[in-house]
Structures are given as C-alpha cells and as structure tokens.
C-alpha cells in the first residue's frame, strides 16, 4: 500500500510537469499508462512473492494448508492472460516479464505437489537417517565428534551407547553377562553349556558316540559310517533293534538334518541299544552254562532242582533251630551256586539227621518232664503233711502264750491303776494346799491395802483441815494488805487532790497573769510552775509543747491590742484591696485612690471581696470571737494576706495559748474527778 | 477597749523600728518609690539645666526632658519592685 501510494503520488506529481511541457504529452500519457500498469503489477506482485515463499512454508508446517494457495493463484493466472495483450505496446516488458515465469510453473505444480512433497519428505527422512547413522558411526571413530553428537543430537547418546554395548557384548559375552547381570548372579546363575561339550551319561560307549556325534557336525558321511559300525558291533545279539537303528541312522543323514536333530536321533538309537543290551546281560549267565553241557555231552542229568529248605516240626528248641538255620543257609548257598546235584545226597542225609536229632531231643524232653512231675507230686505231699503238723503245733503254742499274756496284762493293769490312783491323790492334796495358801495371801494383801487406804484417808483429812486454816490465814493477810493499800491509796488520793488543786491554782495563775496584764509580758515562770505541778502529765506536757516559744517568752497581746492593730491593718488592706494580679505602680496608685471612695459595710456582710471580709472580721472581733476572726482573715489572698500576716500570727499565738490553757484546765478537772 | 488603744500605740512603733511589720510593707515600698522619684527627677533636672546652660542657650526644655527621664526611670524601678513583690507573694501562696 505504501508503495502504491508513493507511486500514485509520484504519478500525480509528474502530471503537472508533463502538462507544462506540452510536447511531452504523448510520452506523459504513455508514462501514465505505464505508471498505471506498473501500479497494477506492483499490487499483483505481492501474491506472487507470497507464492514464491509458500511452498517452503507449507513443507515445513503441514500438508493440510495447501487449499489456500489455489484461489490466490487463479486470479493471478486469470489476470495475466487479460493483461498480457494490453502490456505489449507499453514499454513495460522489462517490468512485466517477471510475473509469467513463476506463474507458468505453478500450474503444473498443482498436480505433482503431493508427489513432490512425498519425495521431499522421503528424501528428508532418508537424509536424516543417513546422517544419524553416519553420525553414530563417526562418533565411534572420532572422540570429539562423539562428544558433540551425544551432546547435541537427540537420541544420539542412546544410539551410540546401544551400539557400543552391542559391540562389547559381541566381543566379551561372558564379561558382558557378568557386568550386566550382577543381580541375576545371586538369583539364578544360569550356565549354558553347549550341547556337544561336557560329560554325558554315557560312560563307555558314549565316548565313541560323543566323539562321533561331535564329528558329525563336520563330516556327515564319516559319522554315518561310524555310527553304522558301532551299532553293528554292539547290537549283534539283538538283530531287531539293530536293524531298526541302522535303518534310522541310514535314513537320517540323507535328509539334510542339522546338528541337534541328528544328535537327538543318534542318542535315541543309543538308548535303544542300551535297553536291548541290559536284558541280554541279565539273561546270558543261565542259558550259557546250561547249554554248554547240553552241546558238549548229552548227559543224563537234568538240571537239579534246587534243594528245598529244611523245615522241622516242633522246632521249639534253640539248638534245633540253630541247626536248621545253619543247614538252610548251606542249602541256599548250594542252591545259589547251582551245585544242588552235587550235594543233594549229603544234604538229604544231613536233613534226616537233623530231623532225627530233633525227634530225639523231643523224646528226651518228654521223659524228663514226666519224671520231674512225679518228683514234684511226692514233694508236695510231704510238704503238706509237714505244714499241717506245724500248724497244729503252732496253734497250741499260741493258745498257751495268749493265756499267759492275758494274765500278765491284767496284773499289769491292776498295778498301773493303783499307781495312778496314788498319784492323783497326792496331786489333789497338794493343789488344795496351794489354793489355801493363795487365799491366805490374798487376805493378807487386802488387809494391807485397807490399812494403807485408812492411813491415806486420815492424811487427807488432816491436810484438808490444815489447808482450810492456812487459807483463812492467807485471806486474812490479803485483807490486811488490801487495807494497807487502801490506806496508801487514800494517801495518794490526798496527794493527787493536792496536786490537782495546785494544778488548778497554777492554771488560774497563768490565766490571771494573761488577763490581768495591760500589755504583753512573759509568763514563763507560771508555765514552769504548772509543768512542775503537773509532774509529767502527758496531756499537760503536750499542751505546753503546743504553745509557740515566742508566746511565753514575750507574752501575748491582749484583745484590745489586737483590735487596735486590726484597725491599722484593715486600713492598709483596704488600700490594697482593689489590686489586680501582678500589679504595677499605676494599679497600686489607682487602688489607693479608689479605696478612699469606697462605701463601708456593716455587720456580717455577705461576699467574698476584701471589704466584706474585713467588716466581718471586725464584727467578730468586737464580739470577742477571736477564732472566727482569724478564720475570716485567713481567707484573704495576695497583697491583703501579706499585709495581714503579722496580725494573723499574733492572733494565732493568743489562740494557741488559750487552747493550751483550756486543755490543762480540763485535765485538772478530770484529775480531780478521777480522785473523787 | 477604747481606753486601752492609746496605751498600745506606742509599743508597735517601737517594734516597727526593729522589724518591718507586715502591714507596713506596702507603705515602705511607696516611700522608697517616692524618694527614688525625687532623687532621680532632681538628678535629671540638674543634668537638664546643665545641658541647657552649656549647649542649648538656656532653653527650658532640656531641663524638663531631664526631669522626665529621671521620673520615668524612678517609675519604672518602682513598678518592677512592686511586681517582684507580687510575684514573691504569689510564690508564697
């Protein structure tokens, strides 16, 4: 767009210049056409450029995208043929030619696009695989390349590793096994032994067979022959099995059988041979010895039947049994040896002998038994007789003895009885004596106890008597002491009475000295006298201590004096009554001047101002109420208070003295009351 | 009472000499102030007269100015003393 706009502007800009130059009209027109054409193609170029790019992009992305290009290409294609005839007259060929060449190949591409894509993909895959393979291969040669390949190519490391492992295993299968399967070692160590190697169950002829079978792998024909020979050699006695084997062995090699199959069959053959041989060996011994005489001399003696083992009836005796056993052993040996015919007669004889011996032994045994029975009977009879005799004799003896024992027993019982009776009597007597003694003892004890109690009672009575008298005496003495106390108390009372009287007198003296004076004078003497009379009375001491020392040293002013002084003080206070806070010269002067013009109040005026306080104080003073006057004056503040300070302290002193005196007088009264 | 007053009048005066009584505090201050005023204003007058004679061809105003200075100074001192006293009183209270 930008390009086109610039171009159009350029074209418009060029037109005026062209109009000015009239002779260039034609050329300008042509140029305009060219410009327009150019613009057209410049616009069109874009899709072309896009198309030139498109294939690459599509190959990269996916094959589903192709649909979009055709609609774009078709207009380009349609336009080109229409424009093509228009352009030739203009000098644009230099510009125009570029579009057609790209357009022309696009049309055929449309058909072979998929094929080309497939080819390209195939090539790509092939190249990739080749490159990967080459990389893997080269990485095994060059170490640097190996590092690079394993590090940067995906799956390169795995591939190289796998290849290396394969190679390694091929070279060292055992080591590889051991290395890779270390865990498997413990679990189940499977050792694979090749079929041809190692020991086999065949001991003697297996040697041949094994060797041959191993040889078969290389030379089939030779093996065939060998097998045939051996089979023939061994299996002569059993033709049926041999023929079977031979046929099989003969048939086998012709078919191109492999090692394992052939070996199996050979083995089978061998097994069959083996089975055939064993019964032959087992049976061979008998027929051979039997037939040999048969062939050599057709003698009369048939084979002697084996001698029957001997059996003796009633062979209870051990000796007979042993004999029979021995003989039987011999018979079995002979039977086993097959020499029955040789020893049969002797054996028979021995048998007879043995049976005879057995019978004889039996007869001897029976005879001995009979004899023994007889003897036993005779013995038993004699024993019975003896026993009866013995029994009768014993019974007689026992009877006699019993009677004697009974007699003895009775006598003994009598004697024992007597003895015990004596003993009992003795014991009873003694016990009686003992009890009597005990009773006597008890009586004695009781008597003693009674005596003691009696003495105690007497003692107690005496004590009580004595105590009562003593107590009376004590009470008497107490009464006497009380009386003494009373007398002393009376003395004290008299003393205290005196003292209180003196106190009263002293207090009165002090009061008189205070009231009587027209002007203040010290009253120390009176106070000292009072203190002495009071004699450490705490109340009096405290009262005197409460008085200010200056009061009794200089004396206190009388009420008249106080009133007079108050007048002066009041005049001064009035002057300063109107002063403000932090007053200067001007305010002082004004206060002084204005206080002259103020109205004076009378009586108990109400109000907090200085004037009313002063009037109230004056009235209180005139009434003689010093206490209230002092209270009123104390409420003043500022300059007024400062001015009245001295007067106030004076009044206070007076009040203190008065109070102390009051306290002392009350104390004196209390004392006198106490005494009464 | 009335007859006692004349007798007592003599004693306070004698005591006031020894120690200033509280009711006389203000009067004393006033006395100081007045004496101060007289002294200062007379001093100012003297200076004014001298100046008027020496410098101002016997004009009257330098003498008045001197008096004014002296009086003003005395006034100020008196004022300050009174205020100081007031401050002390306030502190005591």
Coordinates of C-alpha atoms in Angstrom, one line a residue, chain A residues 90-675:
Chain A
X90 CA 3.8 -0.2 -23.5
X91 CA 7.5 -0.2 -22.8
X92 CA 6.9 -2.2 -19.7
X93 CA 8.2 -5.6 -20.9
X94 CA 11.2 -5.0 -18.7
X95 CA 8.9 -4.9 -15.7
X96 CA 6.2 -7.3 -16.9
X97 CA 8.2 -10.4 -17.7
X98 CA 9.0 -11.4 -14.1
X99 CA 5.4 -12.5 -13.3
X100 CA 4.9 -15.0 -16.1
X101 CA 7.8 -17.4 -15.3
X102 CA 6.6 -18.0 -11.7
X103 CA 3.1 -18.4 -12.9
X104 CA 3.8 -20.9 -15.5
X105 CA 5.5 -23.5 -13.2
X106 CA 2.7 -23.1 -10.6
X107 CA 0.1 -24.7 -12.8
X108 CA 1.9 -28.0 -13.3
X109 CA 3.0 -27.9 -9.7
X110 CA -0.6 -28.2 -8.7
X111 CA -0.8 -31.8 -9.9
X112 CA 2.6 -33.0 -8.6
X113 CA 2.6 -31.2 -5.4
X114 CA 1.8 -34.2 -3.2
X115 CA 4.3 -36.3 -5.0
X116 CA 6.9 -33.6 -4.6
X117 CA 6.0 -33.3 -1.0
X118 CA 6.3 -37.0 -0.5
X119 CA 9.6 -37.1 -2.4
X120 CA 10.8 -34.3 -0.3
X121 CA 9.8 -35.9 2.9
X122 CA 11.3 -39.2 1.8
X123 CA 14.5 -37.5 0.9
X124 CA 14.5 -35.7 4.2
X125 CA 13.9 -38.9 6.2
X126 CA 16.5 -40.7 4.2
X127 CA 19.0 -38.0 4.6
X128 CA 18.2 -37.7 8.3
X129 CA 18.6 -41.4 8.8
X130 CA 21.7 -41.5 6.8
X131 CA 23.1 -38.5 8.7
X132 CA 22.2 -40.0 12.0
X133 CA 23.7 -43.3 11.1
X134 CA 26.8 -41.6 9.8
X135 CA 27.0 -39.6 13.0
X136 CA 26.7 -42.7 15.1
X137 CA 29.3 -44.4 13.1
X138 CA 31.7 -41.5 13.0
X139 CA 31.2 -40.9 16.7
X140 CA 32.6 -44.3 17.4
X141 CA 35.7 -43.3 15.5
X142 CA 36.3 -39.7 16.5
X143 CA 36.1 -38.9 20.2
X144 CA 35.5 -35.2 19.6
X145 CA 32.6 -35.9 17.3
X146 CA 31.3 -38.4 19.7
X147 CA 31.1 -35.8 22.4
X148 CA 29.4 -33.4 20.1
X149 CA 27.0 -35.9 18.7
X150 CA 25.9 -37.3 22.1
X151 CA 25.5 -33.8 23.5
X152 CA 23.6 -32.0 20.7
X153 CA 21.8 -34.7 18.7
X154 CA 18.6 -36.0 20.2
X155 CA 18.7 -39.7 20.8
X156 CA 22.3 -39.6 19.7
X157 CA 23.7 -40.7 23.0
X158 CA 21.3 -43.6 23.4
X159 CA 22.0 -44.8 19.9
X160 CA 25.8 -44.6 20.3
X161 CA 25.6 -46.3 23.7
X162 CA 23.4 -49.1 22.4
X163 CA 25.8 -49.7 19.6
X164 CA 28.8 -49.7 21.8
X165 CA 27.1 -52.1 24.2
X166 CA 26.2 -54.4 21.3
X167 CA 29.8 -54.4 20.2
X168 CA 31.1 -55.0 23.6
X169 CA 28.8 -57.9 24.1
X170 CA 29.8 -59.4 20.9
X171 CA 33.4 -59.3 21.9
X172 CA 33.1 -60.4 25.5
X173 CA 29.8 -62.2 26.1
X174 CA 30.9 -63.6 29.5
X175 CA 32.1 -60.3 30.8
X176 CA 29.1 -58.6 29.5
X177 CA 26.9 -61.1 31.2
X178 CA 28.8 -60.7 34.4
X179 CA 28.8 -57.0 34.2
X180 CA 25.2 -56.6 33.2
X181 CA 23.7 -59.3 35.2
X182 CA 25.3 -59.0 38.6
X183 CA 22.0 -59.1 40.3
X184 CA 21.0 -62.1 38.3
X185 CA 24.1 -63.9 39.6
X186 CA 22.8 -64.4 43.0
X187 CA 19.2 -65.2 42.0
X188 CA 19.8 -67.8 39.4
X189 CA 23.1 -68.4 37.7
X190 CA 22.2 -70.0 34.5
X191 CA 25.2 -71.5 32.9
X192 CA 24.6 -72.5 29.4
X193 CA 26.8 -75.3 28.2
X194 CA 26.9 -76.2 24.6
X195 CA 25.3 -79.5 23.8
X196 CA 28.4 -81.1 22.5
X197 CA 30.7 -80.2 25.3
X198 CA 31.0 -81.6 28.8
X199 CA 30.4 -85.0 30.3
X200 CA 27.5 -87.2 29.4
X201 CA 25.7 -90.1 31.0
X202 CA 27.4 -92.5 28.6
X203 CA 30.5 -93.9 30.3
X204 CA 32.0 -96.5 28.0
X205 CA 30.5 -96.4 24.6
X206 CA 29.3 -92.8 25.0
X207 CA 32.9 -92.0 24.3
X208 CA 32.5 -93.2 20.8
X209 CA 29.1 -91.8 20.3
X210 CA 30.0 -88.4 21.6
X211 CA 33.0 -88.1 19.6
X212 CA 31.2 -89.3 16.5
X213 CA 28.2 -87.0 17.2
X214 CA 30.6 -84.1 17.5
X215 CA 32.3 -85.2 14.4
X216 CA 29.1 -85.4 12.6
X217 CA 28.8 -81.7 12.6
X218 CA 31.9 -81.6 10.3
X219 CA 31.7 -84.8 8.4
X220 CA 28.3 -86.2 8.0
X221 CA 29.3 -89.2 5.9
X222 CA 32.0 -90.3 8.2
X223 CA 29.7 -90.0 11.1
X224 CA 27.2 -92.1 9.3
X225 CA 29.6 -94.9 8.7
X226 CA 30.9 -94.8 12.3
X227 CA 27.5 -95.0 13.7
X228 CA 26.7 -97.9 11.5
X229 CA 29.8 -99.8 12.5
X230 CA 29.4 -99.3 16.2
X231 CA 25.8 -100.1 16.1
X232 CA 26.5 -103.3 14.2
X233 CA 29.3 -104.3 16.6
X234 CA 27.3 -103.8 19.8
X235 CA 23.9 -104.9 18.8
X236 CA 24.7 -108.2 17.1
X237 CA 22.8 -110.3 19.6
X238 CA 19.7 -108.3 19.1
X239 CA 19.1 -108.0 15.4
X240 CA 15.7 -106.5 15.5
X241 CA 16.8 -103.4 17.4
X242 CA 20.0 -103.1 15.4
X243 CA 18.2 -103.2 12.1
X244 CA 15.8 -100.6 13.3
X245 CA 18.7 -98.4 14.4
X246 CA 20.6 -98.9 11.2
X247 CA 17.7 -98.0 9.1
X248 CA 17.1 -94.9 11.0
X249 CA 20.7 -93.8 11.0
X250 CA 20.9 -94.5 7.4
X251 CA 17.8 -92.5 6.7
X252 CA 18.8 -89.6 8.8
X253 CA 21.9 -88.3 7.1
X254 CA 20.4 -88.4 3.7
X255 CA 18.0 -85.8 4.8
X256 CA 20.0 -82.7 5.4
X257 CA 19.4 -82.7 9.2
X258 CA 21.0 -80.2 11.4
X259 CA 23.4 -80.9 14.3
X260 CA 20.8 -81.0 17.1
X261 CA 18.3 -83.2 15.3
X262 CA 20.9 -85.6 14.2
X263 CA 22.4 -85.9 17.6
X264 CA 19.0 -86.4 19.1
X265 CA 18.3 -89.3 16.8
X266 CA 21.7 -90.8 17.5
X267 CA 21.0 -90.6 21.1
X268 CA 17.8 -92.3 20.7
X269 CA 19.5 -95.1 18.8
X270 CA 22.0 -95.4 21.6
X271 CA 19.3 -95.6 24.2
X272 CA 17.6 -98.3 22.4
X273 CA 20.8 -100.2 22.1
X274 CA 21.3 -99.8 25.8
X275 CA 17.9 -101.1 26.6
X276 CA 18.4 -104.1 24.5
X277 CA 21.8 -104.9 26.0
X278 CA 20.8 -104.8 29.6
X279 CA 18.3 -107.7 29.4
X280 CA 20.7 -109.6 27.4
X281 CA 23.4 -109.3 30.0
X282 CA 20.9 -110.3 32.7
X283 CA 19.8 -113.4 31.0
X284 CA 23.1 -114.5 29.5
X285 CA 24.6 -116.3 32.6
X286 CA 22.0 -119.1 32.9
X287 CA 21.4 -120.3 29.4
X288 CA 25.1 -120.2 28.6
X289 CA 26.1 -122.6 31.5
X290 CA 23.1 -124.8 30.9
X291 CA 23.5 -125.1 27.2
X292 CA 27.2 -125.7 27.3
X293 CA 27.0 -129.2 28.7
X294 CA 24.0 -129.8 26.6
X295 CA 26.0 -129.1 23.5
X296 CA 29.2 -130.9 24.6
X297 CA 27.8 -134.2 26.1
X298 CA 24.2 -135.1 26.1
X299 CA 24.3 -136.2 29.7
X300 CA 21.5 -137.9 31.6
X301 CA 21.4 -135.4 34.4
X302 CA 18.7 -132.9 34.0
X303 CA 19.4 -129.8 35.9
X304 CA 18.9 -130.5 39.6
X305 CA 16.0 -128.7 41.0
X306 CA 17.0 -126.5 43.9
X307 CA 17.1 -128.2 47.2
X308 CA 14.1 -127.4 49.4
X309 CA 14.9 -125.7 52.6
X310 CA 14.6 -127.8 55.7
X311 CA 11.6 -127.4 57.9
X312 CA 11.4 -129.3 61.2
X313 CA 8.1 -129.7 63.0
X314 CA 8.0 -128.7 66.7
X315 CA 11.3 -126.9 66.3
X316 CA 10.9 -125.1 69.6
X317 CA 14.3 -126.0 70.8
X318 CA 17.0 -123.3 70.3
X319 CA 19.7 -125.9 69.3
X320 CA 17.4 -127.5 66.7
X321 CA 16.5 -124.1 65.4
X322 CA 20.1 -123.1 65.0
X323 CA 20.9 -126.4 63.3
X324 CA 18.0 -126.0 60.9
X325 CA 19.1 -122.4 60.2
X326 CA 22.6 -123.5 59.5
X327 CA 21.5 -126.2 57.2
X328 CA 19.2 -123.9 55.4
X329 CA 22.0 -121.4 54.9
X330 CA 24.1 -124.1 53.4
X331 CA 21.2 -125.2 51.2
X332 CA 20.6 -121.7 50.0
X333 CA 24.3 -121.4 49.2
X334 CA 24.3 -124.6 47.3
X335 CA 21.1 -123.6 45.5
X336 CA 22.7 -120.3 44.6
X337 CA 25.8 -121.9 43.4
X338 CA 23.7 -124.4 41.4
X339 CA 25.5 -127.4 42.9
X340 CA 22.4 -128.9 44.2
X341 CA 23.0 -132.2 42.4
X342 CA 26.4 -132.4 43.8
X343 CA 25.4 -132.0 47.4
X344 CA 21.8 -133.2 47.4
X345 CA 22.5 -136.6 48.9
X346 CA 24.7 -135.3 51.7
X347 CA 22.2 -132.6 52.3
X348 CA 19.4 -135.1 52.4
X349 CA 21.4 -137.2 54.9
X350 CA 22.0 -134.1 56.9
X351 CA 18.4 -133.3 56.8
X352 CA 17.4 -136.7 58.1
X353 CA 20.0 -136.5 60.8
X354 CA 18.8 -133.2 61.8
X355 CA 15.2 -134.3 61.9
X356 CA 16.2 -137.4 63.9
X357 CA 18.1 -135.3 66.3
X358 CA 15.1 -133.1 66.7
X359 CA 12.8 -136.0 67.4
X360 CA 15.3 -137.5 69.9
X361 CA 15.5 -134.2 71.7
X362 CA 11.8 -134.2 71.8
X363 CA 11.6 -137.6 73.3
X364 CA 14.2 -136.9 75.9
X365 CA 12.4 -133.8 76.8
X366 CA 9.1 -135.6 77.4
X367 CA 10.8 -138.3 79.6
X368 CA 12.4 -135.7 81.7
X369 CA 9.2 -133.9 82.1
X370 CA 7.3 -137.0 83.3
X371 CA 10.0 -137.7 85.9
X372 CA 10.0 -134.2 87.2
X373 CA 6.2 -134.3 87.5
X374 CA 6.4 -137.4 89.7
X375 CA 9.0 -136.0 92.0
X376 CA 7.1 -132.7 92.4
X377 CA 4.0 -134.6 93.4
X378 CA 5.8 -136.6 96.1
X379 CA 7.4 -133.4 97.4
X380 CA 4.2 -131.5 97.5
X381 CA 2.6 -134.3 99.6
X382 CA 5.4 -134.4 102.2
X383 CA 5.3 -130.6 102.4
X384 CA 1.6 -130.7 103.1
X385 CA 2.0 -133.1 105.9
X386 CA 4.7 -131.1 107.5
X387 CA 2.8 -128.0 107.1
X388 CA -0.3 -129.5 108.9
X389 CA 1.9 -130.6 111.8
X390 CA 3.5 -127.3 112.1
X391 CA 0.1 -125.5 112.1
X392 CA -1.3 -127.7 114.8
X393 CA 1.8 -127.2 116.9
X394 CA 1.8 -123.5 116.4
X395 CA -1.8 -123.2 117.4
X396 CA -1.3 -125.0 120.6
X397 CA 1.7 -122.9 121.5
X398 CA -0.1 -119.7 120.6
X399 CA -3.1 -120.6 122.8
X400 CA -0.9 -121.2 125.8
X401 CA 1.0 -118.0 125.2
X402 CA -2.2 -116.0 124.8
X403 CA -3.5 -117.2 128.1
X404 CA -0.3 -116.3 129.8
X405 CA -0.2 -112.8 128.2
X406 CA -3.7 -112.2 129.3
X407 CA -2.9 -112.9 132.8
X408 CA 0.2 -110.8 132.8
X409 CA -1.7 -108.0 131.2
X410 CA -4.4 -108.0 133.8
X411 CA -1.8 -107.9 136.6
X412 CA -0.1 -105.1 134.9
X413 CA -3.3 -103.1 134.5
X414 CA -4.1 -103.6 138.2
X415 CA -0.7 -102.3 139.2
X416 CA -0.9 -99.3 136.9
X417 CA -4.3 -98.4 138.2
X418 CA -3.0 -98.4 141.7
X419 CA -0.1 -96.3 140.9
X420 CA -2.2 -93.7 139.1
X421 CA -4.7 -93.6 142.0
X422 CA -1.9 -92.8 144.4
X423 CA -0.6 -90.1 142.2
X424 CA -4.0 -88.5 141.8
X425 CA -4.5 -88.4 145.5
X426 CA -1.1 -86.8 146.0
X427 CA -1.8 -84.1 143.4
X428 CA -5.2 -83.3 144.9
X429 CA -3.8 -82.8 148.3
X430 CA -1.1 -80.5 147.0
X431 CA -3.5 -78.5 145.0
X432 CA -5.7 -78.0 148.0
X433 CA -2.8 -76.8 150.0
X434 CA -1.8 -74.4 147.3
X435 CA -5.2 -72.9 146.9
X436 CA -5.4 -72.4 150.7
X437 CA -2.1 -70.7 150.7
X438 CA -3.2 -68.4 147.8
X439 CA -6.4 -67.4 149.6
X440 CA -4.4 -66.6 152.7
X441 CA -2.1 -64.5 150.6
X442 CA -5.0 -62.6 149.1
X443 CA -6.5 -61.9 152.5
X444 CA -3.2 -60.6 153.7
X445 CA -2.9 -58.3 150.7
X446 CA -6.4 -57.0 151.2
X447 CA -5.6 -56.2 154.8
X448 CA -2.5 -54.4 153.9
X449 CA -4.4 -52.4 151.3
X450 CA -7.1 -51.5 153.7
X451 CA -4.6 -50.3 156.2
X452 CA -3.0 -48.1 153.6
X453 CA -6.2 -46.6 152.5
X454 CA -7.1 -45.8 156.0
X455 CA -3.8 -44.1 156.6
X456 CA -4.3 -42.1 153.4
X457 CA -7.8 -41.1 154.3
X458 CA -6.5 -39.8 157.7
X459 CA -3.8 -38.0 156.0
X460 CA -6.2 -36.4 153.6
X461 CA -8.5 -35.3 156.3
X462 CA -5.6 -33.8 158.2
X463 CA -4.4 -32.0 155.2
X464 CA -7.8 -30.6 154.4
X465 CA -8.1 -29.4 157.9
X466 CA -4.7 -27.8 157.8
X467 CA -5.4 -26.3 154.3
X468 CA -8.6 -24.6 155.4
X469 CA -6.9 -23.0 158.3
X470 CA -4.0 -21.9 156.2
X471 CA -6.3 -20.5 153.5
X472 CA -8.1 -18.5 156.2
X473 CA -4.9 -17.1 157.4
X474 CA -3.9 -16.1 153.9
X475 CA -7.2 -14.4 153.2
X476 CA -6.7 -12.5 156.4
X477 CA -3.2 -11.4 155.3
X478 CA -4.6 -10.4 151.9
X479 CA -7.3 -8.4 153.6
X480 CA -4.7 -6.7 155.7
X481 CA -2.6 -5.9 152.6
X482 CA -5.6 -4.5 150.9
X483 CA -6.3 -2.4 153.9
X484 CA -2.7 -1.2 153.7
X485 CA -3.2 -0.5 150.0
X486 CA -6.3 1.4 150.7
X487 CA -4.6 3.5 153.2
X488 CA -1.8 4.2 150.8
X489 CA -4.4 4.9 148.1
X490 CA -6.0 7.3 150.5
X491 CA -2.7 8.9 150.9
X492 CA -2.4 9.0 147.1
X493 CA -5.8 10.4 146.8
X494 CA -5.0 13.1 149.2
X495 CA -1.7 13.7 147.3
X496 CA -3.4 13.8 143.9
X497 CA -6.1 16.0 145.4
X498 CA -3.4 18.3 146.5
X499 CA -1.7 18.2 143.2
X500 CA -4.9 18.9 141.2
X501 CA -5.6 21.7 143.5
X502 CA -2.2 23.0 142.8
X503 CA -2.7 22.5 139.1
X504 CA -5.9 24.4 139.3
X505 CA -4.1 27.1 141.1
X506 CA -1.3 27.2 138.6
X507 CA -3.6 27.3 135.7
X508 CA -5.5 30.1 137.3
X509 CA -2.3 31.9 137.9
X510 CA -1.3 31.7 134.3
X511 CA -4.7 32.8 133.2
X512 CA -4.7 35.7 135.6
X513 CA -1.3 36.8 134.5
X514 CA -2.5 36.8 130.9
X515 CA -5.7 38.6 131.5
X516 CA -4.5 41.0 134.1
X517 CA -1.7 42.5 132.0
X518 CA -2.5 45.7 130.1
X519 CA 0.3 45.0 127.8
X520 CA 2.1 41.7 126.9
X521 CA 4.6 40.3 129.3
X522 CA 6.3 36.9 129.5
X523 CA 4.6 34.2 131.6
X524 CA 7.4 31.7 131.7
X525 CA 7.5 31.4 135.4
X526 CA 3.9 30.5 135.7
X527 CA 4.3 27.9 132.9
X528 CA 7.3 26.3 134.6
X529 CA 5.4 26.1 137.9
X530 CA 2.5 24.5 136.1
X531 CA 4.7 21.9 134.4
X532 CA 6.3 21.0 137.8
X533 CA 3.0 20.6 139.4
X534 CA 1.6 18.5 136.6
X535 CA 4.6 16.1 137.2
X536 CA 5.0 14.5 133.8
X537 CA 1.3 14.5 132.9
X538 CA 1.4 13.8 129.2
X539 CA -1.6 15.9 128.4
X540 CA -0.2 18.9 130.2
X541 CA 3.2 18.4 128.6
X542 CA 1.6 18.2 125.1
X543 CA -0.5 21.2 125.8
X544 CA 2.5 23.3 126.9
X545 CA 4.6 22.0 123.9
X546 CA 1.9 23.2 121.5
X547 CA 2.4 26.8 122.7
X548 CA 4.9 28.7 120.5
X549 CA 8.0 29.5 122.5
X550 CA 7.8 33.2 121.5
X551 CA 4.4 33.4 123.1
X552 CA 5.6 32.7 126.6
X553 CA 8.9 34.4 126.1
X554 CA 7.5 37.7 125.0
X555 CA 4.0 37.3 126.2
X556 CA 0.8 37.6 124.2
X557 CA -1.1 40.7 123.2
X558 CA -4.4 41.3 124.8
X559 CA -7.6 41.5 122.9
X560 CA -7.7 45.3 123.0
X561 CA -4.3 45.4 121.5
X562 CA -5.4 43.0 118.8
X563 CA -8.4 45.1 117.9
X564 CA -6.3 48.3 117.7
X565 CA -3.8 46.6 115.5
X566 CA -6.6 45.2 113.4
X567 CA -7.8 48.7 112.7
X568 CA -4.5 49.7 111.3
X569 CA -4.1 46.5 109.3
X570 CA -7.6 46.9 107.9
X571 CA -6.8 50.4 106.7
X572 CA -3.7 49.1 104.9
X573 CA -5.5 46.1 103.5
X574 CA -8.3 48.3 102.2
X575 CA -5.7 50.4 100.3
X576 CA -4.5 47.3 98.6
X577 CA -8.0 45.7 98.3
X578 CA -8.5 46.6 94.6
X579 CA -5.2 45.4 93.3
X580 CA -5.2 43.2 90.4
X581 CA -2.8 40.3 89.8
X582 CA 0.8 41.4 89.0
X583 CA 0.0 45.0 89.9
X584 CA 2.4 47.8 88.9
X585 CA 2.7 51.4 90.2
X586 CA -0.3 52.7 88.3
X587 CA -2.6 50.0 89.7
X588 CA -1.3 50.5 93.2
X589 CA -2.0 54.2 92.9
X590 CA -5.4 53.7 91.5
X591 CA -6.3 51.1 94.2
X592 CA -5.2 53.5 96.9
X593 CA -7.2 56.4 95.4
X594 CA -10.3 54.3 94.8
X595 CA -10.3 52.6 98.2
X596 CA -10.8 56.1 99.7
X597 CA -14.0 56.5 97.9
X598 CA -15.4 53.0 98.7
X599 CA -18.5 52.6 100.8
X600 CA -18.0 50.8 104.2
X601 CA -20.1 47.8 105.1
X602 CA -21.6 47.0 108.5
X603 CA -22.1 43.8 110.5
X604 CA -21.8 40.3 109.0
X605 CA -21.7 41.3 105.3
X606 CA -22.0 38.6 102.8
X607 CA -19.5 38.3 99.9
X608 CA -16.0 37.2 99.1
X609 CA -14.5 40.6 98.5
X610 CA -11.8 42.1 100.8
X611 CA -14.1 44.8 102.2
X612 CA -16.8 42.4 103.3
X613 CA -14.2 40.0 104.8
X614 CA -12.7 42.9 106.8
X615 CA -16.1 44.0 108.1
X616 CA -16.9 40.5 109.1
X617 CA -13.6 40.2 111.0
X618 CA -14.2 43.4 112.7
X619 CA -17.6 42.4 113.9
X620 CA -16.2 39.0 115.1
X621 CA -13.5 40.9 117.0
X622 CA -16.0 43.2 118.6
X623 CA -17.9 40.2 119.7
X624 CA -14.7 38.8 121.2
X625 CA -14.7 35.7 118.8
X626 CA -11.0 35.6 118.1
X627 CA -11.2 32.2 116.4
X628 CA -13.7 33.2 113.8
X629 CA -11.9 36.5 113.2
X630 CA -8.7 34.7 112.5
X631 CA -10.6 32.2 110.1
X632 CA -12.1 35.1 108.2
X633 CA -8.8 36.9 107.8
X634 CA -7.1 33.6 106.7
X635 CA -9.4 33.6 103.6
X636 CA -7.7 36.7 102.2
X637 CA -5.2 36.3 99.4
X638 CA -2.5 38.2 97.6
X639 CA -1.3 41.6 98.9
X640 CA -4.1 41.7 101.5
X641 CA -2.9 38.4 103.1
X642 CA 0.7 39.5 103.0
X643 CA -0.2 42.7 104.8
X644 CA -2.3 40.9 107.5
X645 CA 0.3 38.2 108.0
X646 CA 1.7 39.6 111.3
X647 CA -1.6 40.3 112.8
X648 CA -2.8 36.7 111.9
X649 CA 0.3 35.2 113.6
X650 CA -0.4 37.2 116.7
X651 CA -3.9 36.1 116.9
X652 CA -2.8 32.5 116.4
X653 CA -0.4 32.7 119.2
X654 CA -3.1 34.0 121.5
X655 CA -5.5 31.3 120.4
X656 CA -2.8 28.6 120.9
X657 CA -2.2 29.8 124.5
X658 CA -5.9 29.9 125.2
X659 CA -6.4 26.4 123.8
X660 CA -3.5 25.0 125.8
X661 CA -4.8 26.6 128.9
X662 CA -8.2 25.2 128.3
X663 CA -6.8 21.7 127.8
X664 CA -4.8 22.0 131.0
X665 CA -7.8 23.1 133.0
X666 CA -10.0 20.3 131.7
X667 CA -7.2 17.9 132.5
X668 CA -7.0 19.3 136.0
X669 CA -10.8 18.9 136.3
X670 CA -10.6 15.4 135.1
X671 CA -7.9 14.6 137.6
X672 CA -10.0 16.0 140.4
X673 CA -13.0 14.0 139.1
X674 CA -10.8 10.8 139.0
X675 CA -9.8 11.2 142.6

